[in-house]
Amino acid sequence: MNLLEGCKKSAEFGKNLGKKLRIGWFYPDFLNLYGDSGNIEILVSRSSLRGIPVEIEKIDLDTFIDPALMESLNLVFMGGGPDLNQQHIYKDLLEKKGSSLTEYLDYGGVGLFICGSYQLLGSYYKGAAGEIMEGLKFLDFFTEHPGVDEPRMVGNVVSEASPVLLEDPVFKRVSEILPEEEKETGKSLHTLVGFENHGGRTYLDEEVSPLGYTVSEGGNNQSDKTEGVVHKNMVGTYLHGPILARNPHLADYLISKALKIPELPRLNDEVIISAHLESKKLIR
Amino acid sequence: MWIMYLISVWFTKVLHRLIKLFNLGNGYTWPGHIVNKFFPKIWSNFRRGFSQGVILVTGTNGKTTTSALIAHFLREEGFSVTANRSGANLLSGVLTTLLLRTNIFGRVIDDFAVLEVDELNFDLVLKHLKPRTIVFTGLSRDQLDRYGEIDSILERWSVALSDYIGSCKGSLGEDLSTLVINTDSPHLEKIMSSYEGPVLRFDGSDDYLKLSPLSGTFNSYNVNAAALAVKSVGVSERSIETSLPNFKPVFGRGEKVYFDGKELDLFLAKNPASFNNNVEMLNQSNTLYDSLLIILNDGIPDGRDVSWIYDIDSYKLRQVCMGKNIYVAGTRHLDMEIRLGYAGIIEVINTDHTSMEELERVAGSKVAVLPNYSAMLEFRECLLGRNIL
């Protein structure tokens, strides 16, 4: 796979842009399950190939967050983690970093939150034994684990992007990448694919938009077909894969939004699009 | 009672042969599964059946090579050993293996049993057997969509061990098993803290490794674990040192296959730990490979989730691919091609590991093959035929 094949000019793009992508990576050592760090690698790669410089700011337990630091970031990433690791960061996030983070997102900051960190943005998480963990209350949703005897939600997932995402002009542009042969479905890639693995079930308030609606089993919970959440410029999701691996449009959506540029030059995503379309055969 | 016992033994032997004869599977799952369901008391025969005892090996990586080394050391000492294959490491496979290694009267034939046990079946097996030694090779993330998280494995091991201590206390004169654990596995120390029996610890020093035909840091751990385990049952230092050079790597773990004038070296790469270990070993190795073939499947035994390929270290991946022809195959070859692409490895050829014609086209005379579990079985079946496995 050569992302620059036939797109040599794209490599020049960043030179005159005068912007760089500054990613704040929250708790990289604790929250990195199921290849989630691949999302960072993909954002770095897709930006660098277009000549856009990237800087990664690792935000750990001992990092002091001040407004200047948050203002210097244009993308925030937080992965999923095993329960034990989530407990390690929980106190630090809630007491020391939470308000800066939600303020950043409230002002339209771009963010990607996977699985456990997505759950922490809601009102609360109720664990398998009934224990309640308060969330950051950024959005009106909650997560409840139905108990250890209920099976985890595990498997390949395909979802249709929600209307909020589809109507977003940036998403419209980055998703117009389907090749000619796929004419039946139109030019744009309006699905998201990935692999979920979670015990908690998340329920969104009516006012909150999901990221997509599953056409397979799985998603936020077992009843309403919603998957993930999208609000302003933040995306929360249960999808691993890592999610950006087979969803190049979502990666470019985040980069475009972060740099506030209306259009990103194309990369050659032929192989990735085939893998994306193939994924529809994997669902349960 | 003894009639039920004999029936179970004969049932297992006959069913195993029939399954093999009609090519319906490996013949290790169903016999043990059925016997365990209808006559679980049969296990008591194996609790004391081995004159020299039982050694269990569990963990996420290194079980197969470690148990093969233990069996090798014991055989070189002149003992006979009942050992299971890696595909028979669940409760049913362990029981089938034990039942097959009995004579027509159902009596245990061998001196020792060396059994590798799947990490989530360890508690089930420990309930039935009274091992002399237990080896914990370590824990890393492996096939998490099947297993849940490391914490939950540790929890199960911890409960299994405390139940086991409880059961030993009830019976007079039973010594607790010797535990052999990895010093570099902090997870394990926690659950060992309450253990009252002897605990031995191995590290990754390479003194033994140098005497063996194996290579790679991860194999240092395997060799050291096996050496400690057999020392705990009385094998001498000297005997270990003389047996090491004759050890033959287990299939898919450094095994060599010859085909069409090529030498293909197989290194099972089933999760981030084993993939990174193998890549590191290839980077340090003196052998010059012309090509590298990576095979990625998403079958049930592999785990349906292939996200873990992004936990492979990109830098080491670029290093190992440098100067080689790179091939990808398997049901998720596209995902591997994308992963390599994002690591900066853009020249990749798609091939089919189940077709001899395609494999003939792989360039060069020395090829390193990195398959995950089901991919390795398919690859071997294509080149060697089913019966060899």
Coordinates of C-alpha atoms in Angstrom, one line a residue, chain A residues 12-277:
Chain A
E12 CA 3.7 19.5 -1.0
F13 CA 0.5 20.6 0.6
G14 CA 1.7 21.2 4.2
K15 CA 4.7 23.3 3.1
N16 CA 2.8 26.5 2.6
L17 CA 0.1 25.8 5.1
G18 CA 2.1 27.1 8.1
K19 CA 0.2 24.9 10.5
K20 CA 1.0 21.8 12.5
L21 CA -1.0 19.1 14.1
R22 CA -0.5 19.0 17.9
I23 CA -2.0 15.9 19.4
G24 CA -2.6 15.6 23.1
W25 CA -2.4 11.9 23.9
F26 CA -4.0 11.2 27.3
Y27 CA -2.5 8.4 29.5
P28 CA -0.6 6.6 26.7
D29 CA 0.8 4.0 29.1
F30 CA -2.5 3.2 30.8
L31 CA -5.1 3.5 28.1
N32 CA -3.8 1.5 25.2
L33 CA -5.8 -1.6 24.6
Y34 CA -6.4 -3.5 21.3
G35 CA -4.0 -1.5 19.2
D36 CA -5.5 1.8 20.1
S37 CA -2.1 3.5 19.8
G38 CA -2.4 2.7 16.1
N39 CA -4.8 5.6 15.8
I40 CA -1.9 8.0 16.7
E41 CA 0.4 6.3 14.2
I42 CA -2.3 6.7 11.5
L43 CA -2.9 10.4 12.3
V44 CA 0.8 11.0 12.2
S45 CA 1.3 9.1 9.0
R46 CA -1.7 10.7 7.1
S47 CA -0.5 14.2 8.2
S48 CA 3.2 13.7 7.5
L49 CA 2.5 12.3 4.0
R50 CA 0.8 15.6 3.2
G51 CA 3.8 17.5 4.5
I52 CA 2.0 18.6 7.7
P53 CA 4.3 18.5 10.7
V54 CA 3.0 16.7 13.8
E55 CA 3.8 17.0 17.5
I56 CA 2.7 14.6 20.1
E57 CA 2.2 15.8 23.7
K58 CA 1.9 12.9 26.1
I59 CA -0.3 13.7 29.0
D60 CA 0.3 11.4 31.9
L61 CA -0.5 11.2 35.6
D62 CA 2.3 13.6 36.4
T63 CA 1.5 16.1 33.6
F64 CA 0.3 19.5 34.9
I65 CA -2.5 20.8 32.7
D66 CA -2.8 24.5 32.3
P67 CA -4.9 26.5 29.9
A68 CA -1.9 27.3 27.8
L69 CA -1.2 23.6 27.3
M70 CA -4.8 22.8 26.3
E71 CA -4.8 25.8 23.9
S72 CA -1.7 24.6 22.2
L73 CA -3.4 21.3 21.2
N74 CA -5.7 20.9 18.2
L75 CA -6.5 17.2 18.7
V76 CA -7.0 15.1 21.8
F77 CA -6.8 11.3 21.8
M78 CA -7.7 8.9 24.6
G79 CA -7.8 5.1 24.2
G80 CA -9.4 2.3 26.0
G81 CA -7.8 0.3 28.9
P82 CA -8.3 -2.8 31.0
D83 CA -10.5 -2.0 34.0
L84 CA -7.5 -2.0 36.4
N85 CA -5.7 0.7 34.4
Q86 CA -8.8 2.8 34.1
Q87 CA -9.0 2.8 37.9
H88 CA -5.4 4.1 38.0
I89 CA -6.2 7.2 35.9
Y90 CA -9.8 7.7 37.1
K91 CA -9.0 9.9 40.1
D92 CA -6.4 12.0 38.2
L93 CA -8.8 12.5 35.3
L94 CA -11.8 13.5 37.4
E95 CA -10.0 15.7 39.9
K96 CA -7.1 17.2 38.0
K97 CA -7.7 17.2 34.2
G98 CA -11.4 16.7 33.6
S99 CA -12.5 20.3 33.7
S100 CA -9.8 21.4 31.3
L101 CA -10.7 18.6 29.0
T102 CA -14.4 19.2 28.9
E103 CA -13.9 23.0 28.5
Y104 CA -11.6 22.2 25.5
L105 CA -14.3 20.1 24.0
D106 CA -17.0 22.6 24.7
Y107 CA -15.1 25.2 22.8
G108 CA -15.1 23.0 19.8
G109 CA -11.8 21.2 20.4
V110 CA -11.3 18.0 18.3
G111 CA -11.2 14.7 20.2
L112 CA -11.3 11.0 19.7
F113 CA -12.2 8.8 22.6
I114 CA -12.3 5.0 22.5
C115 CA -14.3 2.6 24.6
G116 CA -13.4 3.1 28.3
S117 CA -12.5 6.8 27.8
Y118 CA -15.7 7.4 25.8
Q119 CA -17.7 5.9 28.7
L120 CA -15.9 8.4 31.1
L121 CA -17.3 11.4 29.2
G122 CA -20.9 10.5 30.2
S123 CA -22.8 11.0 33.5
Y124 CA -21.7 7.8 35.2
Y125 CA -20.5 4.2 34.7
K126 CA -22.2 1.5 36.8
G127 CA -19.9 -1.5 37.1
A128 CA -20.7 -5.2 37.1
A129 CA -21.0 -5.3 40.9
G130 CA -23.3 -2.2 40.9
E131 CA -20.6 0.2 41.9
I132 CA -21.0 3.7 40.5
M133 CA -18.2 5.8 39.0
E134 CA -19.1 9.4 38.3
G135 CA -18.3 10.5 34.7
L136 CA -17.1 13.9 33.4
K137 CA -20.7 14.7 32.5
F138 CA -19.6 16.3 29.3
L139 CA -22.7 14.8 27.5
D140 CA -26.0 13.4 28.6
F141 CA -25.4 9.6 28.5
F142 CA -24.7 6.8 30.9
T143 CA -23.2 3.3 30.9
E144 CA -24.2 0.3 32.9
H145 CA -22.6 -3.1 33.1
P146 CA -25.4 -5.7 33.3
G147 CA -23.4 -8.0 35.5
V148 CA -20.7 -10.6 35.1
D149 CA -23.1 -13.2 34.0
E150 CA -24.2 -11.3 30.9
P151 CA -21.9 -11.8 27.9
R152 CA -19.6 -9.0 26.8
M153 CA -20.5 -7.4 23.4
V154 CA -17.7 -8.7 21.2
G155 CA -17.5 -8.8 17.4
N156 CA -17.2 -7.0 14.1
V157 CA -19.4 -4.0 13.7
V158 CA -20.6 -1.9 10.7
S159 CA -22.5 1.3 11.2
E160 CA -24.1 3.9 9.0
A161 CA -22.9 7.4 9.9
S162 CA -25.5 9.4 11.7
P163 CA -27.3 12.4 10.0
V164 CA -25.3 14.8 12.1
L165 CA -22.0 13.4 10.7
L166 CA -23.4 13.0 7.2
E167 CA -24.5 16.6 7.1
D168 CA -21.2 17.9 8.3
P169 CA -19.5 19.6 5.3
V170 CA -16.1 18.4 6.3
F171 CA -17.2 14.8 6.6
K172 CA -19.0 15.1 3.3
R173 CA -15.8 16.1 1.6
V174 CA -13.5 13.5 3.2
S175 CA -15.9 10.7 2.5
E176 CA -16.2 11.2 -1.2
I177 CA -13.6 8.6 -1.9
L178 CA -15.4 5.6 -3.3
P179 CA -14.1 4.4 -6.7
E180 CA -16.2 4.4 -9.8
E181 CA -17.2 0.7 -9.5
E182 CA -19.1 1.5 -6.3
K183 CA -21.6 3.8 -8.1
E184 CA -24.6 2.0 -6.7
T185 CA -23.8 3.3 -3.3
G186 CA -22.9 6.8 -4.5
K187 CA -19.5 8.3 -4.3
S188 CA -19.2 8.6 -0.6
L189 CA -18.2 6.2 2.1
H190 CA -20.9 6.6 4.7
T191 CA -20.2 3.6 6.8
L192 CA -17.8 3.0 9.8
V193 CA -16.3 -0.4 10.5
G194 CA -14.4 -1.8 13.4
F195 CA -14.4 -4.4 16.2
E196 CA -16.1 -3.9 19.6
N197 CA -15.3 -5.5 22.9
H198 CA -17.0 -4.1 25.9
G199 CA -19.1 -5.2 28.9
G200 CA -20.8 -1.9 29.7
R201 CA -23.9 -0.8 27.8
T202 CA -24.2 2.9 26.9
Y203 CA -27.5 4.7 26.6
L204 CA -27.7 8.2 25.0
D205 CA -30.2 10.8 25.8
E206 CA -32.5 11.7 22.9
E207 CA -30.7 15.0 22.4
V208 CA -27.3 13.4 22.0
S209 CA -26.4 12.2 18.5
P210 CA -24.8 8.8 18.0
L211 CA -21.8 8.5 15.7
G212 CA -23.7 6.0 13.7
Y213 CA -26.4 3.4 13.6
T214 CA -25.3 -0.3 13.4
V215 CA -26.4 -2.4 10.5
S216 CA -24.9 -5.4 12.3
E217 CA -25.3 -6.6 15.9
G218 CA -23.6 -4.6 18.6
G219 CA -23.1 -0.9 19.2
N220 CA -23.7 1.1 22.3
N221 CA -26.1 -1.4 23.7
Q222 CA -28.2 -4.3 22.6
S223 CA -31.4 -2.5 22.0
D224 CA -31.3 0.8 20.1
K225 CA -28.7 0.2 17.3
T226 CA -26.8 3.4 18.2
E227 CA -23.0 3.3 18.1
G228 CA -20.7 5.9 19.7
V229 CA -21.4 9.6 20.0
V230 CA -20.6 12.7 18.0
H231 CA -20.9 16.2 19.5
K232 CA -19.4 19.4 18.1
N233 CA -15.9 18.1 17.2
M234 CA -15.6 15.2 19.5
V235 CA -16.1 11.6 18.6
G236 CA -16.6 8.8 21.1
T237 CA -16.8 5.1 19.9
Y238 CA -16.6 1.5 21.0
L239 CA -14.8 0.6 17.8
H240 CA -11.3 -0.7 17.8
G241 CA -9.4 -2.0 14.7
P242 CA -7.9 0.5 15.6
I243 CA -10.9 2.5 14.3
L244 CA -8.8 4.8 12.0
A245 CA -7.1 1.8 10.2
R246 CA -10.1 1.0 8.1
N247 CA -11.9 4.3 8.3
P248 CA -9.6 6.8 6.4
H249 CA -12.5 9.3 6.1
L250 CA -12.8 9.5 9.8
A251 CA -9.0 10.1 10.2
D252 CA -9.1 12.9 7.6
Y253 CA -12.3 14.3 9.2
L254 CA -10.3 14.7 12.5
I255 CA -7.2 16.1 10.8
S256 CA -9.3 18.6 8.7
K257 CA -11.2 19.7 11.8
A258 CA -8.1 20.0 13.9
L259 CA -6.3 22.2 11.4
K260 CA -9.5 24.1 10.5
I261 CA -8.9 23.5 6.8
P262 CA -11.8 23.0 4.4
E263 CA -10.1 20.5 2.2
L264 CA -7.3 18.0 2.5
P265 CA -5.5 16.8 -0.6
R266 CA -6.3 13.1 -1.4
L267 CA -4.2 10.1 -0.5
N268 CA -4.4 6.8 -2.4
D269 CA -6.7 4.9 -0.2
E270 CA -7.6 2.1 -2.6
V271 CA -6.4 -0.7 -0.4
I272 CA -8.0 0.7 2.7
I273 CA -11.3 1.2 0.9
S274 CA -11.2 -2.5 -0.2
A275 CA -10.6 -3.5 3.4
H276 CA -13.4 -1.3 4.5
L277 CA -15.8 -2.8 2.0

